[in-house]
Amino acid sequence: MGLTKPVLNSPSVWPRRVVRLEGNRLDPWSSDIVKDYRRVMEQFGLSGPTKEQVEFFQDAPFFRRRIIFAHRDLDVIIDAIRSGREYAVLTGIKPTGDYHMGTFQTVKEFVYFQRKSPQAIAVFSIADIEAWEDNGISFEESKKIAISNVSDLLAAGLDLERAYIYFQSKEIRVHELAALAARGITLATMRAVYGERHMGLYLSALVQIGDILLPQHPDLGGPKPTLVPVGIDQDPHLRLTRDVASKLKPKWGFVEPASTYHLIIRSLLGDKKMSKRDPMSYISLRDDESLVRKKILNAFTGGRETAQLQRELGGEPWKCVVYEIAKFHLYADKDEELEKIYRECVAGERLCGECKMQILEDLIEEMKEHERRRIEVLPTARQIVERAWNRQPLYTASSGGA
Amino acid sequence: MGLTKPVLNSPSVWPRRVVRLEGNRLDPWSSDIVKDYRRVMEQFGLSGPTKEQVEFFQDAPFFRRRIIFAHRDLDVIIDAIRSGREYAVLTGIKPTGDYHMGTFQTVKEFVYFQRKSPQAIAVFSIADIEAWEDNGISFEESKKIAISNVSDLLAAGLDLERAYIYFQSKEIRVHELAALAARGITLATMRAVYGERHMGLYLSALVQIGDILLPQHPDLGGPKPTLVPVGIDQDPHLRLTRDVASKLKPKWGFVEPASTYHLIIRSLLGDKKMSKRDPMSYISLRDDESLVRKKILNAFTGGRETAQLQRELGGEPWKCVVYEIAKFHLYADKDEELEKIYRECVAGERLCGECKMQILEDLIEEMKEHERRRIEVLPTARQIVERAWNRQPLYTASSGGA
């Protein structure tokens, strides 16, 4: 979801360099992206999470580690959690391939925000229309790929009793909402947010607005706070959806969706973000052990040219992709382990070879554990995909229908 | 349906004057529109119906009277009828108000083409998305208005056993097909066919493509010849849909939709076409007797300035809106009555006052008869609308579900 890419330079004029390769020697959670984005964040009303907000979400490594570095209306969600009121968390996947270390970050946030309150519902869009418009992948192919995606979602701990999983091409409510939204969106706005694209991608963008408003459809219980955890590159799309929600508020009562923004995990080669288009640039959740080994051993680090230099100057973990993978995906309950790695690296007490071996073993362990859970829930995933494909009623995955 | 108006001058460069006010003194069915359109018709592969085709549809007054003056692929439908193969006929209504003498012409053709073969299925779109995008009419308002529209459809003789009636906002298959179609349609094409419009109208145009392809959806039995009877102003839209069908043919097997084109009935004031936007310009099927009288008595005719001149020069029935209404809607089985009116008018033997009185009485009789049938089927219409609104399965109107 989200690959009908908003145009980053217009109208929001994002800084071109998404990740700055300068770190802070004292702070294992540092990232200068916030500094880069400060002007844009102020202009569009994004804030960094406050100390109180981070405190509230202490049990989430991605808050403690400042992976979520910006948000909009997060307090609306915190209020709902505190007061036990219903809210929704929404995400999706463009089913063009398996989850990788980049895209899976959103799944972790999605499951976390659902589990955070028994009053949360989780809504998950299998964006088969986007996969068709953007990649020419047929709905039938999407259906096959979606089984793998949904199994990862379940293995990550989604509570099926409070989840709704659907295909864009099979969920009429999404199109009802997209049609509602479309009236009054000018071509100029579409061009500004998405660039000059073919009608398929514009349609896909409207359908995504429908996705984001779906939790507030009368059939899903009507207006409610909705949180959409995304990568920062999705913000122009979120802003457009908020405009639409605000315009439709008088009649439909929509609440403008809240959002959190996480850092973009870099490619294994140290540049750009992980992308499905280059398989060697990322670790897929379906990569086997030997492939993961190969990829990590080839990955870009923050090491110096020689071991001697490294001992003298210390490493630069803020440049290191392997450290980044650990920060995003390992030691969920052991920040001190990450801090130790960081400290030792900066102090020159840790060389890249041994460090890679440690992180590699822990990563493989983590992936095996995930895969074990996934195989267990695979039959359920198949069943969910089949029912979604056949347009079964809401909340049918395990609870037997609304 | 069809009011996301294609741009008439681009790229098809229609003649600006849709109806020429010159007639042929010898031919009660004459219209010079075909002459005006000849170049365009040739350019885009439209033909006039051949003698054999008109012969085949002899039982339809609108063929005998050359109201249908052009078509595309009509032989594909004739072949299906002759060989007893399945085909579909499709139309719809933008539910912004009651049917009038202009829009109701399509209903007559729709029902006729369904009744022409026991193998025909009739598919009818209640274009509530178009009503929202184009006129700001909410889906709920559309639902109310649709009851009146559907009752007219039933009163016109639709066979419910072979009909599928749906709301655009409630029929997911239409959106699945619209999404399929959208990939590869450029903005340049949209601009050429519809002009620079807001996204709602572009979305509505895509949804209409979905409407036209719906009879060929696997859930409705897959590919089959489909006939779409429309006014000539809809041709650019039909051409676009044929392009889409042709592009999707390799995978989906779609047959390019056939179409028939009828003359546009003029406003009661003699210019333009009947339009819902000016209530005095048309006779609605819900107008009461006294209003119909008033409108007909005020209508534009082909009469001369004085009775004496009329007796000397004869009238000009090709200019006369009242004659046009009779040609479209009266004396279905009595062409000789129309011919007599025409002949007497041209010969100066008939003055407008008496002529209006005759046609008025016959029109009121016809409308009363229609209204009697309509009141009878109104409960069924309510039921159909309710089921369509609630997304009941296919073919549920009377046969109890697919």
PDB file of C-alpha atoms in Angstrom, chain B residues 52 56 77-85:
ATOM      1  CA  GLU B  52     -32.235  -5.744 -44.039  1.00  0.00           C
ATOM      2  CA  PHE B  56     -35.328  -7.500 -39.074  1.00  0.00           C
ATOM      3  CA  ILE B  77     -26.737  -8.780 -32.042  1.00  0.00           C
ATOM      4  CA  ILE B  78     -28.897  -9.875 -34.973  1.00  0.00           C
ATOM      5  CA  ASP B  79     -26.743 -13.001 -35.314  1.00  0.00           C
ATOM      6  CA  ALA B  80     -27.182 -13.764 -31.616  1.00  0.00           C
ATOM      7  CA  ILE B  81     -30.952 -13.339 -31.896  1.00  0.00           C
ATOM      8  CA  ARG B  82     -31.167 -15.479 -35.041  1.00  0.00           C
ATOM      9  CA  SER B  83     -29.047 -18.287 -33.640  1.00  0.00           C
ATOM     10  CA  GLY B  84     -30.604 -18.181 -30.172  1.00  0.00           C
ATOM     11  CA  ARG B  85     -27.327 -17.303 -28.462  1.00  0.00           C
TER      12      ARG B  85
END
